[in-house]
mmCIF file of C-alpha atoms and ligand atoms in Angstrom:
data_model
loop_
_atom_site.group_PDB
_atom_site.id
_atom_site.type_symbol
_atom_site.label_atom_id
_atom_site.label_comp_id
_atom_site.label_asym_id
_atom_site.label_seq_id
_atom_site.Cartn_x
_atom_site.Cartn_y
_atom_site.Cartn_z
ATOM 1 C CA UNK A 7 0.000 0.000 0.000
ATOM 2 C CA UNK A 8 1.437 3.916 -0.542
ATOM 3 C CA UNK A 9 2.775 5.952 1.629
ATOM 4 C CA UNK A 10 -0.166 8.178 1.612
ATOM 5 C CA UNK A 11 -2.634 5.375 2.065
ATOM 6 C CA UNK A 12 -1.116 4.143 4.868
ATOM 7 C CA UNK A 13 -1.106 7.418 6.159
ATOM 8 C CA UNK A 14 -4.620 8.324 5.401
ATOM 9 C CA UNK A 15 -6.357 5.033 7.278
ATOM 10 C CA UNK A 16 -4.278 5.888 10.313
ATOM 11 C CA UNK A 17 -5.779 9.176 10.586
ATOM 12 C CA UNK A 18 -8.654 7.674 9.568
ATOM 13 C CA UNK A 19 -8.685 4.831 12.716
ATOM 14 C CA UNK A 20 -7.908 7.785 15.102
ATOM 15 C CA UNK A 21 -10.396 10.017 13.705
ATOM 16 C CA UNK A 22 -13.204 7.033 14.208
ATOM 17 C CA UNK A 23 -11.510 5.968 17.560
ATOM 18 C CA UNK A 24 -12.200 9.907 18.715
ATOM 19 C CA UNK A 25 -16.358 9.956 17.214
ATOM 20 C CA UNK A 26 -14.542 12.879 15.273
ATOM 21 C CA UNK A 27 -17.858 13.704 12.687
ATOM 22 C CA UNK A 28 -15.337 14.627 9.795
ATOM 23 C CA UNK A 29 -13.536 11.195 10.117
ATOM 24 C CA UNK A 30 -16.828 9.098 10.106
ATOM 25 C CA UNK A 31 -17.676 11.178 7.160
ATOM 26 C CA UNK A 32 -14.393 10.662 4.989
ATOM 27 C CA UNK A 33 -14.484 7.303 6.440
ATOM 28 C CA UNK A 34 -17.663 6.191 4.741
ATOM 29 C CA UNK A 35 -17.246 8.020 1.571
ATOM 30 C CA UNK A 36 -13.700 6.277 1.307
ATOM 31 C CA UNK A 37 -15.629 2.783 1.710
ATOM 32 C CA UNK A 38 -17.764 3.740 -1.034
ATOM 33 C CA UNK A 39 -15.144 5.155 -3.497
ATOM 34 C CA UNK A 40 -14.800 2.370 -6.469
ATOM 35 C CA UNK A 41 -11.724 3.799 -7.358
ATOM 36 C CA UNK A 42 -8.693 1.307 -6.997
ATOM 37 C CA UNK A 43 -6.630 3.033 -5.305
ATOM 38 C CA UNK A 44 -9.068 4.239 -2.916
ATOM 39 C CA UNK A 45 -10.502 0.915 -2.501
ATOM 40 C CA UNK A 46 -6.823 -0.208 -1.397
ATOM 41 C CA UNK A 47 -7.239 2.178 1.471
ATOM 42 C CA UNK A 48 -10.866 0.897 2.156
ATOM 43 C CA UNK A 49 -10.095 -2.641 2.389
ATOM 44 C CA UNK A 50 -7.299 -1.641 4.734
ATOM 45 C CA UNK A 51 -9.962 0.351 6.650
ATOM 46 C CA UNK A 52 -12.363 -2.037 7.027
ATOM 47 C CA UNK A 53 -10.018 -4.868 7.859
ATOM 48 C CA UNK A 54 -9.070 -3.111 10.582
ATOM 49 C CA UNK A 55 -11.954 -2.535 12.182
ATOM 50 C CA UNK A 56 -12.846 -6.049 11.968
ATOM 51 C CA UNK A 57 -10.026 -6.558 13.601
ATOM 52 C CA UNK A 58 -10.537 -3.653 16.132
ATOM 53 C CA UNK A 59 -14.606 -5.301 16.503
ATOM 54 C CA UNK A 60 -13.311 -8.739 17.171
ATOM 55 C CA UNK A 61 -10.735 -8.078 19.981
ATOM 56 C CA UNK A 62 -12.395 -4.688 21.742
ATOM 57 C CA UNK A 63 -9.965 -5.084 24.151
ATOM 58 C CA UNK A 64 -9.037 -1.448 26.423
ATOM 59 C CA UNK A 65 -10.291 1.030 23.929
ATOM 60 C CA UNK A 66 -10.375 4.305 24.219
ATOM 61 C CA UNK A 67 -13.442 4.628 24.737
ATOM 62 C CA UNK A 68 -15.108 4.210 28.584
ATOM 63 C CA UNK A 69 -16.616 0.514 29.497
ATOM 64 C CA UNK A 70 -16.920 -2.303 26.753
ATOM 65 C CA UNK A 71 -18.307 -1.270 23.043
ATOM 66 C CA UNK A 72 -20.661 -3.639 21.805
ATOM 67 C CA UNK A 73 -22.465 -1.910 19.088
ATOM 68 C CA UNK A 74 -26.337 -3.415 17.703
ATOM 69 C CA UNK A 75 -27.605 -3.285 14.586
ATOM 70 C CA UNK A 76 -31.155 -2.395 14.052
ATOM 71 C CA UNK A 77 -32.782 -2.598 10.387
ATOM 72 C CA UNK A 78 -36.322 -0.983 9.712
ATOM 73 C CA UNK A 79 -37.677 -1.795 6.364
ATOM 74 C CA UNK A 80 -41.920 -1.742 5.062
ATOM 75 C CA UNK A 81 -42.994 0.170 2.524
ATOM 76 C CA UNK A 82 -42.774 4.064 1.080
ATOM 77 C CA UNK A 83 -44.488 6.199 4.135
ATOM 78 C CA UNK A 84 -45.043 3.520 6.463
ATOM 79 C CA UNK A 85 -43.552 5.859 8.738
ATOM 80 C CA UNK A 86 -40.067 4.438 9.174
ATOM 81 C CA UNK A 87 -38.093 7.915 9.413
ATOM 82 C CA UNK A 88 -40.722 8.470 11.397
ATOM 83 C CA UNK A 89 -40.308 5.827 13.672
ATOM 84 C CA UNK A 90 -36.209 5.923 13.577
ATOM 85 C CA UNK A 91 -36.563 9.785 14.789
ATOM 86 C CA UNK A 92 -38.981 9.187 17.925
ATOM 87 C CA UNK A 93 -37.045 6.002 18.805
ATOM 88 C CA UNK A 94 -33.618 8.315 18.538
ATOM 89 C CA UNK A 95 -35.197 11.367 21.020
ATOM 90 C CA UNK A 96 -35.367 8.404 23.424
ATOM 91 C CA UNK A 97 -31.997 6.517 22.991
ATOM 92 C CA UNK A 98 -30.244 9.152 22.775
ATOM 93 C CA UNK A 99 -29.861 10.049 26.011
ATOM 94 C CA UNK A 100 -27.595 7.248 26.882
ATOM 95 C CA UNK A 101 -24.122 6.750 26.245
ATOM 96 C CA UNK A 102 -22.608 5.247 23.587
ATOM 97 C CA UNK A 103 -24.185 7.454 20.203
ATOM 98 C CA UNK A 104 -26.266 5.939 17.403
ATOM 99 C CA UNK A 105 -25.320 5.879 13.912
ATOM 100 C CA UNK A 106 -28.283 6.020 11.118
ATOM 101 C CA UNK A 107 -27.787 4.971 7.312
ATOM 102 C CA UNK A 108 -31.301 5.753 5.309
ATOM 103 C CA UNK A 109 -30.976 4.016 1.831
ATOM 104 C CA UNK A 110 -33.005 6.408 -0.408
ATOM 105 C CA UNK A 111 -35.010 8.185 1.434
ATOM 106 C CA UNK A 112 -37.856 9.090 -1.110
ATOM 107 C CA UNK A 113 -39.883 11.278 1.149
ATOM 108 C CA UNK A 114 -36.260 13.277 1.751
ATOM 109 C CA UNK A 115 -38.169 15.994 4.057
ATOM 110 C CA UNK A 116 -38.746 13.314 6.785
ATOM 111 C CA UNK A 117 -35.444 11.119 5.809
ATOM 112 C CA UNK A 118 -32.779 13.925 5.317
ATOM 113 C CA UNK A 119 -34.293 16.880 7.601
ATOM 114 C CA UNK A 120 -36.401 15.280 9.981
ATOM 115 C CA UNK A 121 -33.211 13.673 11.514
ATOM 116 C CA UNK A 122 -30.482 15.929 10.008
ATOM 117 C CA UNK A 123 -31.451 19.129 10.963
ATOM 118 C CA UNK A 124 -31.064 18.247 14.396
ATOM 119 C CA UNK A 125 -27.914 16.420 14.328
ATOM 120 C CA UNK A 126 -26.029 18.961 12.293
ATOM 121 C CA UNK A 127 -24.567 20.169 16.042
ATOM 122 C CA UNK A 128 -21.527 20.914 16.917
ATOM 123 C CA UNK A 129 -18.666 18.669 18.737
ATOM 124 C CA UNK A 130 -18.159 15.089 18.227
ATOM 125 C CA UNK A 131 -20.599 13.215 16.969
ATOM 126 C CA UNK A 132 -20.874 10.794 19.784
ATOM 127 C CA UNK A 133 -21.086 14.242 21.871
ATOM 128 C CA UNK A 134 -23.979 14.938 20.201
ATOM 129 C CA UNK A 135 -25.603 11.349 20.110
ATOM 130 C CA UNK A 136 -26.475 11.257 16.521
ATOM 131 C CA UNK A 137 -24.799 10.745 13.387
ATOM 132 C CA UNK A 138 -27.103 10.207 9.462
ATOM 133 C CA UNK A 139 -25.794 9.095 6.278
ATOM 134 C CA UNK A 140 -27.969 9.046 3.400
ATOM 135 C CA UNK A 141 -27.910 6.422 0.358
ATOM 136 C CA UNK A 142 -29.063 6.770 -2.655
ATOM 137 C CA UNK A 143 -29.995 3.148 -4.312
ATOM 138 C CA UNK A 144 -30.245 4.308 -7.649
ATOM 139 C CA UNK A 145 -27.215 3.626 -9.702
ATOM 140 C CA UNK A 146 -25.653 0.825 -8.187
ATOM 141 C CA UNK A 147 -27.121 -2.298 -9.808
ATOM 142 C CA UNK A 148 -26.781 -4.560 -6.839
ATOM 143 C CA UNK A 149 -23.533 -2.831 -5.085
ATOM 144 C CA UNK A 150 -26.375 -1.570 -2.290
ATOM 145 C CA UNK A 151 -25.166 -4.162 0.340
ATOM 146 C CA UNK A 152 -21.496 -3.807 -0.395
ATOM 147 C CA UNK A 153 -21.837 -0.175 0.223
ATOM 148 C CA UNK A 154 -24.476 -0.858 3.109
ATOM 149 C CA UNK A 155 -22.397 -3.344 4.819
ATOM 150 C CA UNK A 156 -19.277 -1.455 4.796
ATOM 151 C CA UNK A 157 -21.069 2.059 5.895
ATOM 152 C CA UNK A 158 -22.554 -0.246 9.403
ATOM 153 C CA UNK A 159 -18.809 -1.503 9.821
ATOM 154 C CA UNK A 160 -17.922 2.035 10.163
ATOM 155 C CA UNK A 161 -20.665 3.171 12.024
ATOM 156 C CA UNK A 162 -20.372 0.346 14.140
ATOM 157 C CA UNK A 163 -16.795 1.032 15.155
ATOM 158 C CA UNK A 164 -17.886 4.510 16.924
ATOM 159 C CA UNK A 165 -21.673 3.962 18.188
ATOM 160 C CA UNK A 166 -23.027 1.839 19.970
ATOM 161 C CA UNK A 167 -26.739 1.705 18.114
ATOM 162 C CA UNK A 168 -26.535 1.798 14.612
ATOM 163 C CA UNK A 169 -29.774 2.000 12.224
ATOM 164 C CA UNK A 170 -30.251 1.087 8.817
ATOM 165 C CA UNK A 171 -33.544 2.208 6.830
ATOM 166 C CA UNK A 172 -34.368 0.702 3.445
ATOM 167 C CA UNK A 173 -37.635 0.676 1.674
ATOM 168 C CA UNK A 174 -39.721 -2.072 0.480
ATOM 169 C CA UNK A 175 -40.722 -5.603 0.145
ATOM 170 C CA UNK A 176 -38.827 -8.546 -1.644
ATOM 171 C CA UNK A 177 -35.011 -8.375 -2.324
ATOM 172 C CA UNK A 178 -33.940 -4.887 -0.045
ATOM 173 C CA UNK A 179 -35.496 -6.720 2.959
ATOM 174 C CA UNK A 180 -33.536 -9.769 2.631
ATOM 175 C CA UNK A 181 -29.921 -7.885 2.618
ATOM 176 C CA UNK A 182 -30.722 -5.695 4.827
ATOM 177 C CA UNK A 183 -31.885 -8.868 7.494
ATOM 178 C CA UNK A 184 -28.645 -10.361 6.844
ATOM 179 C CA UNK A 185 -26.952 -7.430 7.806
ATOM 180 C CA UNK A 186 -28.974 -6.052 11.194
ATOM 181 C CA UNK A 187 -29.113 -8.104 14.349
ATOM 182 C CA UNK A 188 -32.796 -6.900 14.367
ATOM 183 C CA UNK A 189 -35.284 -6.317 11.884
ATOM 184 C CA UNK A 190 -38.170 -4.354 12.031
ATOM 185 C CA UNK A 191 -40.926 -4.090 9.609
ATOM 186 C CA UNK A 192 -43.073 -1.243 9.409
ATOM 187 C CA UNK A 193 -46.786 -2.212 8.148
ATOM 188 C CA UNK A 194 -49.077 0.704 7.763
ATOM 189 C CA UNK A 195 -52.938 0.635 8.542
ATOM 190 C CA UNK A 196 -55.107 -0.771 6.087
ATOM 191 C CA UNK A 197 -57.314 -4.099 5.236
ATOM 192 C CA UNK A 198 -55.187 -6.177 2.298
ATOM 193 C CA UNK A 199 -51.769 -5.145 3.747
ATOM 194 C CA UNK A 200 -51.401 -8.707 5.110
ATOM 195 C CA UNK A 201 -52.297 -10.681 2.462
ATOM 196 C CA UNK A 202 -49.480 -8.570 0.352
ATOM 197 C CA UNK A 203 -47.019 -9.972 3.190
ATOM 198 C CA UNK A 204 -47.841 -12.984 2.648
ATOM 199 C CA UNK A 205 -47.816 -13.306 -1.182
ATOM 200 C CA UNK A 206 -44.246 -11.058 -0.964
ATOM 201 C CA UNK A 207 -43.324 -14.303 1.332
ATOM 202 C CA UNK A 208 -41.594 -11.660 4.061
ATOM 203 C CA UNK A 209 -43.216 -12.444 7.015
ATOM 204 C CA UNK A 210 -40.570 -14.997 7.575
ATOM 205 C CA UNK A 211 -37.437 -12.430 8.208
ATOM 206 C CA UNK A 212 -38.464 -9.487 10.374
ATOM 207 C CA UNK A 213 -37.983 -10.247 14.294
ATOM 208 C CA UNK A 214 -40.544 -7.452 15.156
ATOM 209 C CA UNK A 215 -43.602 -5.797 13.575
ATOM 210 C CA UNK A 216 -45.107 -2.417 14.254
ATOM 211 C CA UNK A 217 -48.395 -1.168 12.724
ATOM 212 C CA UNK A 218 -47.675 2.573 12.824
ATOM 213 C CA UNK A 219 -50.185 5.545 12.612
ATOM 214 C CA UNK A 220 -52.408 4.148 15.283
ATOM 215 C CA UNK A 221 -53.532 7.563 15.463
ATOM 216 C CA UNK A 222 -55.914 6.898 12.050
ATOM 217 C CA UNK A 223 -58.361 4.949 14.457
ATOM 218 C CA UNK A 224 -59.424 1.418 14.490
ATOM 219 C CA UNK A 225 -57.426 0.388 11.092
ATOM 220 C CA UNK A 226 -54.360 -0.326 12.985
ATOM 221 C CA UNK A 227 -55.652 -2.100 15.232
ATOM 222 C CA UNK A 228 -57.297 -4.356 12.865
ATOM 223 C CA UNK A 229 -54.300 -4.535 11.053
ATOM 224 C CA UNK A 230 -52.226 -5.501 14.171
ATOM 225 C CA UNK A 231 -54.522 -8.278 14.376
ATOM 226 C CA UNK A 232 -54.625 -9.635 11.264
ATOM 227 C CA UNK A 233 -50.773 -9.747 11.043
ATOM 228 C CA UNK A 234 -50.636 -11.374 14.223
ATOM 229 C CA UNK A 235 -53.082 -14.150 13.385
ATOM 230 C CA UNK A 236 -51.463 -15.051 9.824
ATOM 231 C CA UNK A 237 -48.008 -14.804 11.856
ATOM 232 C CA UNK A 238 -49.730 -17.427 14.500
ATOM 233 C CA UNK A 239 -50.210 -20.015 11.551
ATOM 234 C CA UNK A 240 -46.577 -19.992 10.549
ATOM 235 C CA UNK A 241 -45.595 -20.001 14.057
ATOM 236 C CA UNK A 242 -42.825 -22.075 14.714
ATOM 237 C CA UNK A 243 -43.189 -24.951 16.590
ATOM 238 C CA UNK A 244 -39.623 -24.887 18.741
ATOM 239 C CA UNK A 245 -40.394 -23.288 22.219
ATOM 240 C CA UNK A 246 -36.903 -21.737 22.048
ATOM 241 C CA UNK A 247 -37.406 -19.779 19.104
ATOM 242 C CA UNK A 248 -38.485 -16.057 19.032
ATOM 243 C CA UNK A 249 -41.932 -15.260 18.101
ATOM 244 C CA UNK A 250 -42.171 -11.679 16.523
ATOM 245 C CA UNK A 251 -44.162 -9.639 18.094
ATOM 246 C CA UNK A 252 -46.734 -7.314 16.575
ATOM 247 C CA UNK A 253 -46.807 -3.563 17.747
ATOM 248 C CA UNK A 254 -48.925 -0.761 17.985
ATOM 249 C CA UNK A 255 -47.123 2.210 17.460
ATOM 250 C CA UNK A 256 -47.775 6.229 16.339
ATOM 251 C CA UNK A 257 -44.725 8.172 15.341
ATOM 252 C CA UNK A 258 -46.990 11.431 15.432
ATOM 253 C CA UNK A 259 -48.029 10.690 19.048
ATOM 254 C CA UNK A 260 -45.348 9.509 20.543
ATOM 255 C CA UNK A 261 -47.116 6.569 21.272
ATOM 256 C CA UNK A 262 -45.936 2.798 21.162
ATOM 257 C CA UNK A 263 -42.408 4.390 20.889
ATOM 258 C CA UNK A 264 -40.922 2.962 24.341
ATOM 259 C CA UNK A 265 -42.637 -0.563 23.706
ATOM 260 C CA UNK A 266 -40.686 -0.936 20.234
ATOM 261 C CA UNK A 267 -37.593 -0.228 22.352
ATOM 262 C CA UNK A 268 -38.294 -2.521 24.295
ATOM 263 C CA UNK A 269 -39.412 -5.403 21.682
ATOM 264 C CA UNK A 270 -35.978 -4.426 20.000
ATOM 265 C CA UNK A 271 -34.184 -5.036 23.524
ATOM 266 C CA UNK A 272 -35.757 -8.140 23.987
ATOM 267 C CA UNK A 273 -35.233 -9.711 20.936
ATOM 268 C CA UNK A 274 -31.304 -8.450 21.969
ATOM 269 C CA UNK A 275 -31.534 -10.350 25.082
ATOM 270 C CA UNK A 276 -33.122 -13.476 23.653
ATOM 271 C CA UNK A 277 -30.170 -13.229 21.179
ATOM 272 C CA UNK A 278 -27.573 -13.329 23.183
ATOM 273 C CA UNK A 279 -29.141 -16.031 25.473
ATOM 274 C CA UNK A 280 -29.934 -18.701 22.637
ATOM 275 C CA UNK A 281 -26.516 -18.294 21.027
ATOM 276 C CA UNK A 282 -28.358 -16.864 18.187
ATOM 277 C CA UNK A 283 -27.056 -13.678 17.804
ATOM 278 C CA UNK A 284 -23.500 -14.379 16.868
ATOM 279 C CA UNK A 285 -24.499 -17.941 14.670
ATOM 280 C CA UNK A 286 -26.779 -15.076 12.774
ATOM 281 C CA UNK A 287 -23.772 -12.226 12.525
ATOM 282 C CA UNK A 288 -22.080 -15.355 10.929
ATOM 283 C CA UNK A 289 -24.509 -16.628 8.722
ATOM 284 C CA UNK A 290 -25.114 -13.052 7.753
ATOM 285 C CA UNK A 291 -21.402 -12.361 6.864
ATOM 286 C CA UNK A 292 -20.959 -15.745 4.788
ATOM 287 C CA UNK A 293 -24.550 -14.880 2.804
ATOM 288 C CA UNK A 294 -23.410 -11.655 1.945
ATOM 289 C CA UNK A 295 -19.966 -12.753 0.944
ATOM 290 C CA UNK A 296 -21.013 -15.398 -1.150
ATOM 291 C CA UNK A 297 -24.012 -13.035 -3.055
ATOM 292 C CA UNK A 298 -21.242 -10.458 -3.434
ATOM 293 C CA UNK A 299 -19.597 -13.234 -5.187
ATOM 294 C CA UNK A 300 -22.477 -14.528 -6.928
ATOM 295 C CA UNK A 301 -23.276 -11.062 -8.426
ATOM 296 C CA UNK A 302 -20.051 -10.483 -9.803
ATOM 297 C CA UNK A 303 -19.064 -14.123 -11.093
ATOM 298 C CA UNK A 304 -22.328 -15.861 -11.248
ATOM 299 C CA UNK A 305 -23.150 -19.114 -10.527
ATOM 300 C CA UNK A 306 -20.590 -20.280 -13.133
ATOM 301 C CA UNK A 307 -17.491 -18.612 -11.192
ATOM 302 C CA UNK A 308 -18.555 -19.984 -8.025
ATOM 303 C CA UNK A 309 -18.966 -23.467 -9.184
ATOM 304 C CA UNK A 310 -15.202 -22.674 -10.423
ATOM 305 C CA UNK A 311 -13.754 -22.925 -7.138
ATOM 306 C CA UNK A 312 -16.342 -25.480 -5.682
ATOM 307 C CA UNK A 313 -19.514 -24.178 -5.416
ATOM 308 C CA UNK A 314 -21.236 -22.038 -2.594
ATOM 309 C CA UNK A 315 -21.234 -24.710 -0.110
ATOM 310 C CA UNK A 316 -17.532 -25.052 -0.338
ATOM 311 C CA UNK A 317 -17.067 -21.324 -0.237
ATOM 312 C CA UNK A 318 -19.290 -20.867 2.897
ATOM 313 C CA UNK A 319 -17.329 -24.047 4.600
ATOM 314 C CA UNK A 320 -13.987 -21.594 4.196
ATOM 315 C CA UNK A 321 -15.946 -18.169 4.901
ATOM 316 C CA UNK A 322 -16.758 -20.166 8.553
ATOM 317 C CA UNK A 323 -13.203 -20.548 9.607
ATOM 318 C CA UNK A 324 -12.382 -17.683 11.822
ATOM 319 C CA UNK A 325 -10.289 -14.921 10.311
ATOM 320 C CA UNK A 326 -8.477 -11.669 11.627
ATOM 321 C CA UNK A 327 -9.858 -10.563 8.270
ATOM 322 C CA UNK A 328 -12.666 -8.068 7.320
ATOM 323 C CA UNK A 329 -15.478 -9.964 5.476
ATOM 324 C CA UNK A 330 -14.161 -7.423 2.235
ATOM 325 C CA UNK A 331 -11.119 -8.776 2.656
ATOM 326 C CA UNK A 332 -12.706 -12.429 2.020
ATOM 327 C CA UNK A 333 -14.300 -11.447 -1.391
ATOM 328 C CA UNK A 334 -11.452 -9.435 -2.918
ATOM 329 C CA UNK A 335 -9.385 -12.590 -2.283
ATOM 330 C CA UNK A 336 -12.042 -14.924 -3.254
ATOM 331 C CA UNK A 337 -12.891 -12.911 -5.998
ATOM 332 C CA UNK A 338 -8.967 -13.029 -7.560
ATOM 333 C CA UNK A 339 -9.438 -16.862 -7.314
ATOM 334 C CA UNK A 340 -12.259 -17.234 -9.200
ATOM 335 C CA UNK A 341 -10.423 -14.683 -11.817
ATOM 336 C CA UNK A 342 -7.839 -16.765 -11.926
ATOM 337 C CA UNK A 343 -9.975 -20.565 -12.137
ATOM 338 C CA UNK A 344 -11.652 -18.907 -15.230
ATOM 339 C CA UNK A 345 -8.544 -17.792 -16.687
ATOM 340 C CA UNK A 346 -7.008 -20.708 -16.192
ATOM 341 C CA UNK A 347 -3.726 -18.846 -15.143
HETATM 342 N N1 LIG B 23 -50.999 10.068 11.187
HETATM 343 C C1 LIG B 23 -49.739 9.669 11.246
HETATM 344 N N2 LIG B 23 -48.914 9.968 10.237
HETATM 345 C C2 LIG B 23 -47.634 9.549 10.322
HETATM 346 C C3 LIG B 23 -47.162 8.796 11.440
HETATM 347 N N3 LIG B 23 -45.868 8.510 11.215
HETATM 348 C C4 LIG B 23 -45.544 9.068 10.028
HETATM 349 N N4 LIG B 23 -46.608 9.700 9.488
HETATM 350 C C5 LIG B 23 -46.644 10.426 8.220
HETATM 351 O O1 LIG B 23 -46.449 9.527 7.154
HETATM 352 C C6 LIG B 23 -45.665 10.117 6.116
HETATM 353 C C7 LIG B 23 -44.464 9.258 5.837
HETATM 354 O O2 LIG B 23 -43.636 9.224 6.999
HETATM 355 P P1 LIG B 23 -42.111 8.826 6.907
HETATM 356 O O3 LIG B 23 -41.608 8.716 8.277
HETATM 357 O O4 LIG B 23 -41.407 9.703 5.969
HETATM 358 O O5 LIG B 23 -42.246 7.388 6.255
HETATM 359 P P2 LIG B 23 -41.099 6.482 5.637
HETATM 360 O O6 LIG B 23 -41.556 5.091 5.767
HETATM 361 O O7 LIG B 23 -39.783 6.812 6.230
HETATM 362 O O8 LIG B 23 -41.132 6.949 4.134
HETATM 363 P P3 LIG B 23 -40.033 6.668 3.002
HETATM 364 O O9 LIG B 23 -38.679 6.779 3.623
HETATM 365 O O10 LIG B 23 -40.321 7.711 1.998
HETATM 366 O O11 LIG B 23 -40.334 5.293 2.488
HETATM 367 C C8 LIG B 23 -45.317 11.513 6.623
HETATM 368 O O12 LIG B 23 -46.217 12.422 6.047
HETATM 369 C C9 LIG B 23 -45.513 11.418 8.106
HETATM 370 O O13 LIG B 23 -45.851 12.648 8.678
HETATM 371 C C10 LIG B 23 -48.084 8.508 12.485
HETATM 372 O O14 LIG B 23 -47.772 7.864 13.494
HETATM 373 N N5 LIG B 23 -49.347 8.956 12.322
HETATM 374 MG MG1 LIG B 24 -37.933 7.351 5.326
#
């Protein structure tokens, strides 16, 4: 790596290890940069913090850093920002900072300002509690988790709550539950709603559902209902496993807002008590290592060095390496299988 690469991710780790605002921000446009030399530095970055994550050890920081990772998908003007802004007037006030990426915001008065404005404060940003990226998801043809992934490494390495918004139902919601250690869906009030889950085949990945907007009347409540009984059906069988629960909440009110704190803490707990929530960090890391993969080489240039089974068997061994790290190598082997050099 150059001189001035090396240079630049060491100012780059201090910056982050300090909540400075202008590091995160250089941080996580430097993770997004495609260029190659700039992804040299990223890689190097990123690595490092994985390395950092793994072994906290004494930090700078005061007490241990654990950070959680929160997703909140559903559809356009469920009320997600919405949501994300009356659950971050109430975290905020403890320690530790929380760190928002909104993937394309479409409604970008209640994505961009509603949390921005307030956040554009002075001092550190884990001074002032609250840090937002926005994404756009346009013009990336599938490189949304890459760039998703790597911005909630870097958040991750300076708050201890990090949020990621994405709209929608199918594809966003699975890479974004791979990537969160919770997942919230938003469902808005209204009869048909649930039937749409079902047929988008959905209601299998969120761990908690809120009906928001229970300040439209007797809708929500309905709809709370509904979800809950067609979530009954498919209920799992295994005592052990977590049933999802289904919320009541309004944004507007301030209403339901402490509850879905406390759903998202006690799917946390049961996490960490079943084992579950590092097996899923893992699983998560492996599925989005072998889609990055996928995307890139197809099918065909994963079969080339033994197919995704093989590649997840290898992803599993434990590394001192970022998960970035993994594909870029991976990646040059597959490059090389097909070219038979
Ligand atoms: N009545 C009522 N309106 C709400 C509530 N929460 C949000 N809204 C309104 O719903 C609209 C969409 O809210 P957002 O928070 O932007 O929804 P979103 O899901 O983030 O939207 P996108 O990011 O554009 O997909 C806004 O006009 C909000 O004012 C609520 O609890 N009650
Ligand atoms: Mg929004």
């Amino acid at each position: 790596m150059s001189q001035s690469n090396r240079a630049r991710v060491a100012e780059l780790l201090a910056g982050l290890a300090a909540g400075d605002r202008t590091a995160i921000s250089e941080a996580l446009n430097l993770v997004d940069d495609r260029r190659p030399e700039q992804r040299e530095a990223a890689l190097e970055l990123l690595d490092e913090l994985a390395v950092r994550a793994a072994s906290p050890g004494p930090s700078t920081r005061q007490g241990s850093h654990s950070p959680y990772r929160v997703g909140i998908t559903g559809a356009p003007g469920a009320g997600k920002s919405s949501l994300l802004n009356a659950m971050v007037e109430q975290l905020r006030e403890s320690a530790g900072g929380i760190g928002i990426i909104a993937v394309d915001p479409s409604s970008q008065r209640s994505g961009g300002a509603l949390l921005g404005d307030r956040m554009r404060l002075s001092g550190g940003a884990r001074e002032s509690g609250v840090f937002l990226r926005s994404m756009a998801a346009r013009d990336r043809l599938g490189g949304l988790a890459d760039a998703t992934q790597a911005g909630a490494a870097v958040l991750s390495s300076v708050f201890e709550w990090v949020f990621i918004e994405t709209v929608g139902i199918g594809q966003s919601e699975c890479e974004v539950a791979q990537l969160v250690d919770t997942l919230i869906f938003v469902a808005q009030p209204g009869a048909g709603d649930t039937l749409q889950f079902m047929k988008a085949g959905i209601l299998e990945l969120p761990d908690l559902f809120v009906v928001n907007k229970s300040d439209t009347g007797p809708v929500a409540e309905r709809t709370r209902s509904e979800l809950e009984a067609t979530l009954g059906l498919a209920g799992s069988v295994d005592d052990a496993a977590w049933q999802p629960p289904v919320l009541l909440a309004s944004a507007q009110d301030r209403q339901g807002i402490t509850g879905l704190i406390e759903g998202i803490n006690a799917h946390r707990a049961h996490g960490r008590q079943s084992g579950q929530f590092e097996e899923r960090r893992r699983i998560g890391r492996i599925n989005f290592a072998v889609e990055s993969l996928t995307r890139r080489y197809g099918e065909y240039g994963i079969e080339r060095i033994g197919g995704a089974q093989a590649v997840s068997q290898r992803l599993r061994a434990p590394s001192q390496r970022s998960i970035f790290a993994a594909v870029l190598a991976l990646g040059h082997e597959i490059e090389e299988a097909i070219t038979g050099r």
